[in-house]
Coordinates of C-alpha atoms in Angstrom, one line a residue:
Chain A
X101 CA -27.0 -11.5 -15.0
X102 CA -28.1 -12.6 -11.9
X103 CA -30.3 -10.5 -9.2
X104 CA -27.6 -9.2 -7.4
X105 CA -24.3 -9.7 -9.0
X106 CA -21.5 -9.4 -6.9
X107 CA -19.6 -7.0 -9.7
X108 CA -23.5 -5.0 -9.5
X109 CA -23.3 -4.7 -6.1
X110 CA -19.7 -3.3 -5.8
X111 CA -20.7 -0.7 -8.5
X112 CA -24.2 0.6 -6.7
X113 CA -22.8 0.3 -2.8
X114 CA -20.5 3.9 -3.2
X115 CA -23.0 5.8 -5.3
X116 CA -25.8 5.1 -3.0
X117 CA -23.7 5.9 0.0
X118 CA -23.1 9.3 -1.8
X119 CA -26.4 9.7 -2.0
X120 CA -27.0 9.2 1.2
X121 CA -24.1 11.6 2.6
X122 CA -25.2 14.2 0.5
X123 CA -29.0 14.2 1.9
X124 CA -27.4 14.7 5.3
X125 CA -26.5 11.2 6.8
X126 CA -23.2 10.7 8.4
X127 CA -21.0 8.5 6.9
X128 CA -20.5 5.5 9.3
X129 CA -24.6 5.1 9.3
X130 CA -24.7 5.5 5.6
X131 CA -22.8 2.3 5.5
X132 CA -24.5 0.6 7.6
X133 CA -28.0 1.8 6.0
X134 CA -26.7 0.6 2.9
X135 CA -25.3 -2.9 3.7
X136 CA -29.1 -3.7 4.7
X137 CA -30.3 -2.4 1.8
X138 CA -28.1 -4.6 0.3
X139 CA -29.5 -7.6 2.4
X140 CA -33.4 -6.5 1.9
X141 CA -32.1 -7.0 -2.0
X142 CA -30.5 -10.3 -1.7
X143 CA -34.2 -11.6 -0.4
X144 CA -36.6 -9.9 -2.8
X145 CA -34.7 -9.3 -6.0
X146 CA -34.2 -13.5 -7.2
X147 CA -38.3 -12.6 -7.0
X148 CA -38.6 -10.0 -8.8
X149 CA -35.6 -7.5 -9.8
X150 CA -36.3 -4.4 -10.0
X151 CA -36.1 -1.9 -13.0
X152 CA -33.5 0.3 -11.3
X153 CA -32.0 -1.6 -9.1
X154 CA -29.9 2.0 -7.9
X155 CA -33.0 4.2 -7.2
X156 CA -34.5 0.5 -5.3
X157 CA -31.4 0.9 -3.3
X158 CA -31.1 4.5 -2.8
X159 CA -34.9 4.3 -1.4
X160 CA -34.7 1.4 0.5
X161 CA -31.1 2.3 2.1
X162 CA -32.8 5.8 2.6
X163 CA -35.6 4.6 4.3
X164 CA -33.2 2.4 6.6
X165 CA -31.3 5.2 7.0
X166 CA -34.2 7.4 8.6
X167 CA -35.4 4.9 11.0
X168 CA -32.3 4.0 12.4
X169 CA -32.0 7.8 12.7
X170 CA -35.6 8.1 14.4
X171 CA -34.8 4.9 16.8
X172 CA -31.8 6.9 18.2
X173 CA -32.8 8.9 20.6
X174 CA -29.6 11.1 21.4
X175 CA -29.5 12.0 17.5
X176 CA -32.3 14.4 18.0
X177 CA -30.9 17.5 15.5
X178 CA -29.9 14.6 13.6
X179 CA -33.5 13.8 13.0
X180 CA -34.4 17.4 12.6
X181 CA -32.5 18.0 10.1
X182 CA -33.2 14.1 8.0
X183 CA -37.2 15.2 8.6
X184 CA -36.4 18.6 6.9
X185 CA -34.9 16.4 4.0
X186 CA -36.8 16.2 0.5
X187 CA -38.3 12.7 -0.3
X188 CA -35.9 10.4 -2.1
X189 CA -35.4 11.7 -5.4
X190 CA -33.8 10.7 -8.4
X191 CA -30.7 8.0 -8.1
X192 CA -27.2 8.8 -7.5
X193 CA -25.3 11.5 -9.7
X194 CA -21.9 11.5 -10.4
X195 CA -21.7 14.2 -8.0
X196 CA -22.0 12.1 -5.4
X197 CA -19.6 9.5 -6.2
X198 CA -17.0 11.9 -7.2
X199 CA -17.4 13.6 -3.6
X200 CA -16.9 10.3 -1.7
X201 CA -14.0 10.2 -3.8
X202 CA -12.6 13.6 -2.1
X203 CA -14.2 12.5 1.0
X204 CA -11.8 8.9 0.8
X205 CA -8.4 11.1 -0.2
X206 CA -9.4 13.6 2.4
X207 CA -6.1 16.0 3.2
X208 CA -6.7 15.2 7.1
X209 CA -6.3 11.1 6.5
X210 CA -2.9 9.5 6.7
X211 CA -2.2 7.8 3.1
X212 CA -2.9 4.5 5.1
X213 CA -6.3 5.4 6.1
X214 CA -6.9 7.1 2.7
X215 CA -6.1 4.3 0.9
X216 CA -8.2 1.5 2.8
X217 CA -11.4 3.7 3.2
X218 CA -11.1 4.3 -0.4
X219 CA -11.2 0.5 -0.8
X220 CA -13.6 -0.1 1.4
X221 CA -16.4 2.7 0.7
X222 CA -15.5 3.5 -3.0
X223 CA -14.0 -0.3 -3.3
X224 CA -16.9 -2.0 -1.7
X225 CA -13.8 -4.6 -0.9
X226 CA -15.1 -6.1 2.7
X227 CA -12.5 -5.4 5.7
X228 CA -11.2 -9.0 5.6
X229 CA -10.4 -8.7 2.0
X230 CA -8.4 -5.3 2.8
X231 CA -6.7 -6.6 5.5
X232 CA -5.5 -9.7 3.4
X233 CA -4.5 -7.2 0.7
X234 CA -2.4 -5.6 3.2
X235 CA -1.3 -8.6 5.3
X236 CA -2.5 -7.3 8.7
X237 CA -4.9 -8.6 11.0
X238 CA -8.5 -8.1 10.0
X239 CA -9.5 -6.6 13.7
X240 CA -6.5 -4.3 13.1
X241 CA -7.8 -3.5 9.5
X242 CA -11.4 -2.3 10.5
X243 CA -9.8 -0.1 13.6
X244 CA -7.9 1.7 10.7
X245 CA -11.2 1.9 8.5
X246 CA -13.4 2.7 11.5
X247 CA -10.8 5.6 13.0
X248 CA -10.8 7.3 8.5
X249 CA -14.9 7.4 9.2
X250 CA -14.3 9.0 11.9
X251 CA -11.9 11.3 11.0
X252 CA -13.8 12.3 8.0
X253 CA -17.0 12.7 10.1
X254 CA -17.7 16.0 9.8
X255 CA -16.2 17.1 6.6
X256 CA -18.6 19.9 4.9
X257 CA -20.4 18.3 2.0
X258 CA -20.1 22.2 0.3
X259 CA -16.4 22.0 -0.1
X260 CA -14.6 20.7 -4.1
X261 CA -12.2 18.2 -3.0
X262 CA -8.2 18.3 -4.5
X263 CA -8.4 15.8 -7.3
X264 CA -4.3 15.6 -7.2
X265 CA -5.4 14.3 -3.5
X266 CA -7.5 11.6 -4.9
X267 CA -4.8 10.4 -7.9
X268 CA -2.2 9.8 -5.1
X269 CA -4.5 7.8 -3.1
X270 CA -5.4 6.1 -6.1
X271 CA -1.9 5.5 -7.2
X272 CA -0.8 4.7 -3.6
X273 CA -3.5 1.4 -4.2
X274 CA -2.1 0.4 -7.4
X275 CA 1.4 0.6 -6.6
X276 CA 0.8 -1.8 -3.0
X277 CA 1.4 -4.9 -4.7
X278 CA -1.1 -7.6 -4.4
X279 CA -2.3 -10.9 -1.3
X280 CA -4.8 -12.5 -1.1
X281 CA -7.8 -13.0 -3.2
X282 CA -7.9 -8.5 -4.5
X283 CA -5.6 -7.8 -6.8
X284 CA -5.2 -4.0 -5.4
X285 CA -3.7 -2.8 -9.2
X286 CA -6.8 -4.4 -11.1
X287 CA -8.9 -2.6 -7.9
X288 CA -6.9 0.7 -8.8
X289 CA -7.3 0.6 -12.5
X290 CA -11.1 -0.2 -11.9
X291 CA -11.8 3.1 -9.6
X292 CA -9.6 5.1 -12.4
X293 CA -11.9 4.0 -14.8
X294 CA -14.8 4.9 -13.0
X295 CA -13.1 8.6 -12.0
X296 CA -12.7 9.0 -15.9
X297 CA -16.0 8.9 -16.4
X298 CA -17.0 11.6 -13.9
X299 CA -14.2 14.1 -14.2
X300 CA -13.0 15.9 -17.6
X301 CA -9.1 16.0 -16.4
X302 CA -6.4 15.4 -18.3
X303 CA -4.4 14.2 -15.2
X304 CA -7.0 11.5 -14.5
X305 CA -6.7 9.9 -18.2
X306 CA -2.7 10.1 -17.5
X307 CA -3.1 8.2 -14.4
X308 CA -6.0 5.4 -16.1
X309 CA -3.3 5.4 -18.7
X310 CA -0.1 5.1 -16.8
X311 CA -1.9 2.0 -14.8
X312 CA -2.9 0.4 -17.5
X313 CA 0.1 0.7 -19.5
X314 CA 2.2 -1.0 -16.1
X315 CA -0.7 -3.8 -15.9
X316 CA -0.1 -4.5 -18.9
X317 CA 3.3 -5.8 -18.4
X318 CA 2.4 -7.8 -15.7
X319 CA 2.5 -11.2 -17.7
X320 CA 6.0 -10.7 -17.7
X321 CA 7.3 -9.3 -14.9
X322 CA 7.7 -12.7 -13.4
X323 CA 9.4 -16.2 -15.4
X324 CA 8.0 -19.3 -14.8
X325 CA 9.9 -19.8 -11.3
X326 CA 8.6 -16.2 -10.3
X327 CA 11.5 -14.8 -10.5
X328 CA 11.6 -11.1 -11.1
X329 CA 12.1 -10.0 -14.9
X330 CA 13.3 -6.4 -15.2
X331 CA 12.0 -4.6 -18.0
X332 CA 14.6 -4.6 -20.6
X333 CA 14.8 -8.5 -20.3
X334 CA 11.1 -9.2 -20.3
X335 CA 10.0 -11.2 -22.8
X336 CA 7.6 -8.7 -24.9
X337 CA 5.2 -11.0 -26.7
X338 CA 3.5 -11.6 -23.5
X339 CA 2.8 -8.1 -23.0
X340 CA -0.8 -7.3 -23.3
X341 CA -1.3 -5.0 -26.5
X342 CA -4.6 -4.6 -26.1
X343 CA -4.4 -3.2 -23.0
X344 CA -1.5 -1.1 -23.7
X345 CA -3.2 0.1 -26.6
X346 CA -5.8 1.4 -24.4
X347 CA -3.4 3.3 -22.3
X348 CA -1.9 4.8 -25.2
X349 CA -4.8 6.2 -26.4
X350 CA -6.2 7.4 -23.4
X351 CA -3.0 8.8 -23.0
X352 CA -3.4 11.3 -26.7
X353 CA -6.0 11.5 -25.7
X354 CA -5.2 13.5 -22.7
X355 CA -1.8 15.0 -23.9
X356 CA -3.9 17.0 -26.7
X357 CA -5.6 19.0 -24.4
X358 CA -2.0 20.6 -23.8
X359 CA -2.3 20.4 -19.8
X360 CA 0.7 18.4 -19.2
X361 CA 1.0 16.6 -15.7
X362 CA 3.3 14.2 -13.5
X363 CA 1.1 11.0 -14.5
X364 CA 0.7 11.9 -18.1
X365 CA 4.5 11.8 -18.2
X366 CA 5.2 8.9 -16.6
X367 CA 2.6 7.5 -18.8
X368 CA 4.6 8.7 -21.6
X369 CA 7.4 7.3 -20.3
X370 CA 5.5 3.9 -20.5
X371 CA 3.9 4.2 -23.5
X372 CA 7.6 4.4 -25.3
X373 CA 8.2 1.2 -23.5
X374 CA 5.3 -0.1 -25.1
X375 CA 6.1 1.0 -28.4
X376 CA 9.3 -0.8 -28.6
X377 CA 8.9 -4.1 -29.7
X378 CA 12.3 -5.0 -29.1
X379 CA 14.0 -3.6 -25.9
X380 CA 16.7 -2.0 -28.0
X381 CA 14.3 -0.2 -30.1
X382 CA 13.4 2.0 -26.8
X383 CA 13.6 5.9 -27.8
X384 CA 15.6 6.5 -24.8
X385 CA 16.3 9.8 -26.2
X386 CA 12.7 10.8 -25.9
X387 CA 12.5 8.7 -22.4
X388 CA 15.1 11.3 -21.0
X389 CA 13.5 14.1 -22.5
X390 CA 10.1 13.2 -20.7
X391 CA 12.2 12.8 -17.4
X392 CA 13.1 16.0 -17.8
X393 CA 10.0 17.4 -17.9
X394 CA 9.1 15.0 -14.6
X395 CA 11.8 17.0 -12.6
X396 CA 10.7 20.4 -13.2
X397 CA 6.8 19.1 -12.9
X398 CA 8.0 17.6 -9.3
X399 CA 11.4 18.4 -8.5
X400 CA 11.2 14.8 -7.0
X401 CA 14.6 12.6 -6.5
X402 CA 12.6 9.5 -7.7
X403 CA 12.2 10.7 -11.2
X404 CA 16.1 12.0 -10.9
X405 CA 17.1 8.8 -10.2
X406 CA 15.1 6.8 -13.2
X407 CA 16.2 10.0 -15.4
X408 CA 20.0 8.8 -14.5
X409 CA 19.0 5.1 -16.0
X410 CA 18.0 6.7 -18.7
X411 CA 20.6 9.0 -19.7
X412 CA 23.2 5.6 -19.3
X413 CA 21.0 3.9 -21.8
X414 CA 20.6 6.4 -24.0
X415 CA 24.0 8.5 -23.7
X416 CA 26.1 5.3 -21.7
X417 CA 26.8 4.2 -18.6
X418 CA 29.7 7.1 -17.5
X419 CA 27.0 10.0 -18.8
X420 CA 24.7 8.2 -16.4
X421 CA 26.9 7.9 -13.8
X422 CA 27.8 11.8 -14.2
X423 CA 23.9 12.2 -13.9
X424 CA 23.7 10.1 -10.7
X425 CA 26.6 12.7 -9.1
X426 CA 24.5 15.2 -8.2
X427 CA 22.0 12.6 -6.4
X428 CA 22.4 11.7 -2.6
X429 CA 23.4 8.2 -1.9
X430 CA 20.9 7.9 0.6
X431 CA 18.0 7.7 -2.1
X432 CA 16.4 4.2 -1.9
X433 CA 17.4 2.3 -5.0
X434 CA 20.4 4.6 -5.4
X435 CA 22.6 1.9 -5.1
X436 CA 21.0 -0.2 -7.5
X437 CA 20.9 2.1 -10.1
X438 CA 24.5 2.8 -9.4
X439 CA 25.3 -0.8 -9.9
X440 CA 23.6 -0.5 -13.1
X441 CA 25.5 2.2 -14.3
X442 CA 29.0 1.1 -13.7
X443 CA 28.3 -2.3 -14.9
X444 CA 27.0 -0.8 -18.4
X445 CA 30.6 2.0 -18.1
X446 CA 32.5 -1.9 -17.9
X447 CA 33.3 -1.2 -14.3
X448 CA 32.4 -5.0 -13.1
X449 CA 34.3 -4.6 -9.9
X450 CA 32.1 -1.5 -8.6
X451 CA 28.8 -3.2 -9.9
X452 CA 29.4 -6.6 -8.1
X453 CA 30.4 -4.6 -4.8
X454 CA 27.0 -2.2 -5.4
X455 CA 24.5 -4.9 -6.7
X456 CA 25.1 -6.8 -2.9
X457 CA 24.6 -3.4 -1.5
X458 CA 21.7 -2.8 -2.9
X459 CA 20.6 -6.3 -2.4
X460 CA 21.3 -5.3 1.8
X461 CA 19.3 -2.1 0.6
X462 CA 16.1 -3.6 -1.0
X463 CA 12.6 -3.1 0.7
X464 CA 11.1 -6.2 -1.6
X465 CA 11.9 -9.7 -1.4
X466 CA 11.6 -10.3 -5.0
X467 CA 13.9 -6.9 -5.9
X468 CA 16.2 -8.0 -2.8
X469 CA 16.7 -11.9 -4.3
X470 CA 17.1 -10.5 -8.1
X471 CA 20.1 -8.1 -7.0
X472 CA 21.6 -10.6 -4.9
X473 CA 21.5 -13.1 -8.2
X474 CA 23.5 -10.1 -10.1
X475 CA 25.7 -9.8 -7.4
X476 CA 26.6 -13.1 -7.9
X477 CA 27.0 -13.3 -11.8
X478 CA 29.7 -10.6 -11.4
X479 CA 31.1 -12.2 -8.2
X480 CA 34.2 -13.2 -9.9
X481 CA 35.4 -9.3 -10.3
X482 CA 34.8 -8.6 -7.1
X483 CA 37.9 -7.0 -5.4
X484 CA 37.0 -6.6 -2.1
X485 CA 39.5 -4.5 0.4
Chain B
X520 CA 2.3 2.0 5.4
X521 CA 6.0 -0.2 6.2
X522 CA 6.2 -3.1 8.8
X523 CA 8.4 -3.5 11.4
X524 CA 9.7 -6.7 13.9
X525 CA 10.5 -4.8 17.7
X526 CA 12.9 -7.6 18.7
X527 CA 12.7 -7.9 22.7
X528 CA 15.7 -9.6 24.2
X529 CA 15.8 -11.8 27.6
X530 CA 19.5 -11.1 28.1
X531 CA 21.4 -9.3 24.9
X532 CA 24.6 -7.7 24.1
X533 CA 23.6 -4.0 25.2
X534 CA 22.4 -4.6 28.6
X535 CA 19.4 -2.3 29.8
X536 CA 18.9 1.2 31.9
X537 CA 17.6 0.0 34.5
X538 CA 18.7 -4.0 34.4
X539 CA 17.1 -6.5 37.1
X540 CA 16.9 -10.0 36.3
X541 CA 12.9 -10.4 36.0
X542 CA 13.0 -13.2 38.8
X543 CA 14.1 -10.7 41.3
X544 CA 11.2 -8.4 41.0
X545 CA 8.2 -8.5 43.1
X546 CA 5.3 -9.8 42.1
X547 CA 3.1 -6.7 41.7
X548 CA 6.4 -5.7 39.3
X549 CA 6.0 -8.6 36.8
X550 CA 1.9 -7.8 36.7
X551 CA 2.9 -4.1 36.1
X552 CA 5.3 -5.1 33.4
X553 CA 2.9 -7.8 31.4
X554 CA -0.3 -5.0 32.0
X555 CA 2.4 -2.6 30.3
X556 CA 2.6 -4.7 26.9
X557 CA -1.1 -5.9 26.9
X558 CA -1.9 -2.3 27.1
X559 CA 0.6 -1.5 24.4
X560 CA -0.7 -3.8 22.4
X561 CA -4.3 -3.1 22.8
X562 CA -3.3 0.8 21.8
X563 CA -2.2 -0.8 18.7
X564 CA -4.8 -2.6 17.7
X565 CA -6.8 0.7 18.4
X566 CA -4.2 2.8 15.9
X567 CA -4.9 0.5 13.7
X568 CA -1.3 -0.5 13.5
X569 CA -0.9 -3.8 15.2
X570 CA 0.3 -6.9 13.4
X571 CA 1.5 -9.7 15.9
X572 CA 3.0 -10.2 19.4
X573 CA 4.5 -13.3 20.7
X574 CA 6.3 -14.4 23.6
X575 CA 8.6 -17.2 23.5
X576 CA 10.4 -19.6 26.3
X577 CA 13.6 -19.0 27.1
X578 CA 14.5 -22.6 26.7
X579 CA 15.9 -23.9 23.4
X580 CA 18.7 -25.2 21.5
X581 CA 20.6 -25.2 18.5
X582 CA 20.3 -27.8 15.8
X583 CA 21.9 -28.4 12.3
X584 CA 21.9 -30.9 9.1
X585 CA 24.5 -33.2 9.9
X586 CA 24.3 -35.0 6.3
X587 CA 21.8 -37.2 4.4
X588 CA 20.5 -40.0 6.6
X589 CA 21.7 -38.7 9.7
X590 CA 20.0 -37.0 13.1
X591 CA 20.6 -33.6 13.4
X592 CA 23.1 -32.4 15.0
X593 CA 21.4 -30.5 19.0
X594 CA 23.7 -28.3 21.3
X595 CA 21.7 -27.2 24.5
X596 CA 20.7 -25.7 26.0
X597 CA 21.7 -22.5 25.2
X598 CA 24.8 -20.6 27.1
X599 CA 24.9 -17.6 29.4
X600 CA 26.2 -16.1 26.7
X601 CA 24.2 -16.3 23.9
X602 CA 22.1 -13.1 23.1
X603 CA 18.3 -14.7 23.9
X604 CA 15.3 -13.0 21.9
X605 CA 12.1 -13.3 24.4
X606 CA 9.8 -12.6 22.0
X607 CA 8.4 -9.5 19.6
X608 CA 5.6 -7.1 18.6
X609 CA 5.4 -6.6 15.2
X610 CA 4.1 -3.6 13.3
X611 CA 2.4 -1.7 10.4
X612 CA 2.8 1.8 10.4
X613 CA 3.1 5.3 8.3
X614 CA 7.1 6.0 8.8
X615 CA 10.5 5.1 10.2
X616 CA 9.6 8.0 12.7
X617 CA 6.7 6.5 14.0
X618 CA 8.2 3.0 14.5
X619 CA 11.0 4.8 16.6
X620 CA 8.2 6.3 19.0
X621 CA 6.3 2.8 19.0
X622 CA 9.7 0.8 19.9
X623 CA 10.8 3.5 22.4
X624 CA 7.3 3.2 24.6
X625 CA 7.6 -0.4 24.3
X626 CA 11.5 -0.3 26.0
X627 CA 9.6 2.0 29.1
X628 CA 8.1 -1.3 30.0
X629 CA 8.2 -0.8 34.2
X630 CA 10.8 -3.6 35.6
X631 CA 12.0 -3.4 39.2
X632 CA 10.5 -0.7 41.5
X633 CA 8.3 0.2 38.5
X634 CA 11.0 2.1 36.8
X635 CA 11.2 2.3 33.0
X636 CA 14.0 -0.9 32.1
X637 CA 15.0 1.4 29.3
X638 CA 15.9 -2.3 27.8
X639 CA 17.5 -2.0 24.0
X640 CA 15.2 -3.5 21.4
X641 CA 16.2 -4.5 18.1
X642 CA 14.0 -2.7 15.5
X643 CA 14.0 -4.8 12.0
X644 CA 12.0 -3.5 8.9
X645 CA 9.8 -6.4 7.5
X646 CA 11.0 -6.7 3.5
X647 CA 7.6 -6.9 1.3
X648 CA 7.2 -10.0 0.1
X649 CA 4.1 -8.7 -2.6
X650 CA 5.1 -8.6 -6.3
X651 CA 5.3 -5.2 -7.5
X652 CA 2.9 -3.8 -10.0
X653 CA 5.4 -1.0 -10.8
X654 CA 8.4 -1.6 -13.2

C-alpha cells in the first residue's frame, strides 16, 4: 500500500474530523484543519509513513486546527475554550464517527443537504465529484454543502442522534442513481458497512443487507444495448451470488434478534428474489406476506402499491387489480403497475392504453422508454375512443 | 432533490399580466428587468439550487430531413404566430412546491413602468436520465 492511499485517506478524513468536532472545533474549520493535514501527509509520509497514520493525523490536523484558531482574532471564546482542551489523546473512536453520522442526517437539513454533506464529510467524495453525481454545477454543489455546515453549526455534541434519520439519508444516496466517475450505491453500501461496525442495530444490518442484495442485481438490470431489464425478465446467472449471499446472511443475521423493521423487510422481500433461481420459482406467497408486514410497519402507499404486484403474481392479475382499488391513481407508478395487472387478468386493451400512460407518467428516462416499448408490443389491441 | 426547465416565452399562447412589447420600455425598464433575473439567478446559486440559465435570439427557423442526399428542407423565419421560447432557468430543488415559488418570482420580473409582467412560464420536470439502483 502506498503512503497515502486514496481508499486510506477517504477512510481517516471523517473519523479525524470527528475527533476534531468532539474536542470543540466547529465543523467548517475541522475540515479545513484536516484537508492540510491531509497535505502535510502527502509531503512527509512517501519518507517515512508513520505507525498510525490516524493518531499522525488526528495530531497534526489538531495542531492546525489550534492555530488557525489562535490566528483568528474575533474567535476569542473560541480559543478559550480549545486552550482549556486536553492534549491530543488517543485516535478517533467510533464515537466520533457515528456522531458525524447524526451530525450529516441532522433533523434540521433538507434530505438534499443531508445527503451531500454525508457524502462529502462522511464520503470524503470532493464537491466536484458530488456535483457530477448529482448533475448540477459544482459552484451550485458546494453552496448546498457550505449552507448543511452551516446549518449544522451549532448542534450540541451531548445530544444521541436518530439512527432511523441516518438510514434514510443513507438510503436516499443509494437509491440516486449513479454520473459521473462515484457510483453513489457502491458509496452507500460502503458507509453502511462502516455504520455496521459501529452500531449493534438490527435496522442497520437490514439496510447493509437490502443494498447489497439490490447491487447485486445490477449486472442485469441493463442488456447489452442498456436497455432496462425488469426483474422477472433478468437474466439470473449474472446476478452476483456472492454478494447476495452476503446480504442474506447479514440479513439472519439481523431478523434473529426478533426486532423486525422497514429495511429488514424489504430486505426480505429481496432476499426471496435471490433465492429464486428461476423467476417462476419466486415465493410470491411469502413476498406478499412480507408486504404486509411493510404496511402496518409504514402505512406507506409505496409498499401498497408493490404489495398489489405481488398479490397479481401470486394470486393473479384480477386479485391484484382488486388490491390496487383501494389505491389512489395519483400514486407515481400507479399506472404502471395497473398496466401490469390487466395485462397478466388478459385485458390487453387496458394494458396498452395504461403502459403509454405510464410511459407520459415516468420520472426516468430508462423506466419512461421501457413502458413506452410495452405500449407498443400491445399496440395492436389498443381500442382507443 | 427533482429538476425543473422554467420555460420563458418572447410572445406565447397565454399572453402576460401586465404585457408590453420589451422594445417599448424605457431603458432604465430593460436594466431593471435583466438586474431582476441576474439577481434571481445569483439567489440560486446561493440556495444551492441553480442548474443553468440561457437566453436565446429570437431569430430562427424551422428545418427538416427532406430525404437521403438532399438539403434540408428551411422555413423562416419564424411567423407572428408561432409561440417563441426566449430562453430558460433551469432547476434542482426539494419539491413540486418549491419549484412553483421559484417559477412564480421569476414571472414578477418588472417590465414597463417597473410592474411585475406577471408573464406565464412553462414549468417542465427534467426526467432522470441515471440508471436506477433500485428494482
Amino acid at each position: 500500500m502506498s503512503a497515502l492511499d486514496p481508499s486510506l485517506v477517504r477512510e481517516l478524513a471523517p473519523q479525524v474530523i470527528g475527533v476534531l468536532v468532539r474536542r470543540g472545533a466547529d465543523f467548517a474549520s475541522a475540515e479545513d484543519a484536516v484537508q492540510e493535514a491531509l497535505l502535510a501527509a502527502h509531503e512527509q509520509w512517501a519518507d517515512e509513513p508513520p505507525r498510525d497514520p490516524r493518531a499522525w493525523l488526528v495530531t497534526v490536523a489538531w495542531r492546525r486546527h489550534v492555530d488557525l484558531v489562535r490566528s483568528d482574532a474575533s474567535r476569542r471564546a473560541r480559543e478559550e475554550r480549545v486552550e482549556r482542551e486536553p492534549a491530543p489523546g488517543p485516535a478517533a473512536t467510533s464515537e466520533d464517527t457515528l456522531w458525524l453520522y447524526f451530525l450529516c442526517a441532522h433533523p434540521s437539513l433538507s434530505p438534499s443537504a443531508a445527503t451531500a454533506l454525508t457524502l462529502r464529510a462522511l464520503g470524503g467524495l470532493s464537491t466536484r465529484q458530488i456535483a457530477e453525481a448529482h448533475l448540477v454545477p459544482e459552484a451550485t454543489m458546494a453552496q448546498r454543502i457550505s449552507r448543511a455546515k452551516r446549518t449544522v453549526a451549532d448542534v450540541p455534541l451531548e445530544v444521541p442522534g436518530d439512527l432511523s434519520t441516518v438510514l434514510r439519508v443513507l438510503y436516499l444516496v443509494f437509491s440516486e442513481g449513479y454520473a459521473g466517475e462515484v457510483d453513489l450505491a457502491a458509496e452507500a453500501i460502503r458507509l453502511a458497512r462502516w455504520l455496521v461496525a459501529l452500531t449493534d442495530e438490527p435496522e442497520v444490518r437490514g439496510l447493509l443487507a437490502l443494498f447489497l442484495l439490490h447491487h447485486s442485481r445490477r449486472p442485469a438490470r441493463r442488456d447489452a444495448d442498456g436497455r432496462l431489464v425488469p426483474l422477472p425478465e433478468q437474466d439470473r446467472s449474472r446476478w452476483d451470488r456472492e454478494m447476495a449471499a452476503e446480504g442474506i446472511d447479514l440479513l439472519q443475521g439481523a431478523l434473529a434478534r426478533d426486532r423486525l423493521g422497514e429495511y429488514q423487510a424489504q430486505a426480505a422481500v429481496a432476499a426471496l428474489h435471490a433465492d429464486a433461481l428461476r423467476a417462476e420459482e419466486t415465493d410470491w406467497v411469502q413476498v406478499v406476506e412480507w408486504y404486509d408486514e411493510l404496511v402496518v410497519l409504514t402505512g406507506s402507499p409505496v409498499h401498497r402499491l408493490n404489495r398489489a404486484v405481488a398479490v397479481g403474481e401470486a394470486d393473479g392479475g384480477a386479485a391484484g387489480l382488486r388490491a390496487l382499488r383501494e389505491l389512489d391513481p395519483a400514486l407515481p407508478r400507479y399506472a404502471a403497475v395497473a398496466a401490469h395487472l390487466h395485462e397478466r387478468a388478459g385485458d390487453l386493451a387496458d394494458a396498452a392504453r395504461l403502459y403509454a400512460e405510464a410511459a407520459a407518467a415516468a420520472t426516468r428516462t430508462d423506466e419512461r422508454d421501457h413502458l413506452t416499448r410495452q405500449a407498443a408490443r400491445l399496440a395492436p389491441h389498443r381500442r382507443d375512443p | 432533490m427533482a429538476k425543473y426547465l422554467m420555460l420563458k416565452h418572447y410572445r406565447g399562447p397565454k399572453g402576460a399580466v401586465h404585457d408590453v412589447p420589451m422594445d417599448r420600455w424605457t431603458p432604465e425598464e430593460v436594466d431593471a428587468h435583466v438586474r431582476f433575473m441576474d439577481d434571481l439567478a445569483d439567489d440560486l446559486r446561493a440556495s444551492g439550487e441553480f442548474v443553468d440559465a440561457q437566453a436565446l435570439s429570437p431569430g430562427g427557423m424551422w428545418v427538416r430531413f427532406d430525404g437521403e442526399g438532399k438539403p434540408p428542407v428551411v422555413d423562416g423565419p419564424f411567423a407572428e404566430t408561432k409561440d417563441l421560447i426566449a430562453g430558460w432557468m433551469a432547476i434542482d430543488v426539494e419539491s413540486e412546491e418549491r419549484a412553483l415559488e421559484v417559477a412564480s418570482v421569476l414571472s414578477s420580473a418588472p417590465g414597463a413602468g417597473g410592474i411585475p409582467i406577471g408573464e406565464w412560464l412553462e414549468l417542465r420536470p427534467f426526467l432522470d436520465d441515471r440508471p436506477n439502483a433500485v428494482e
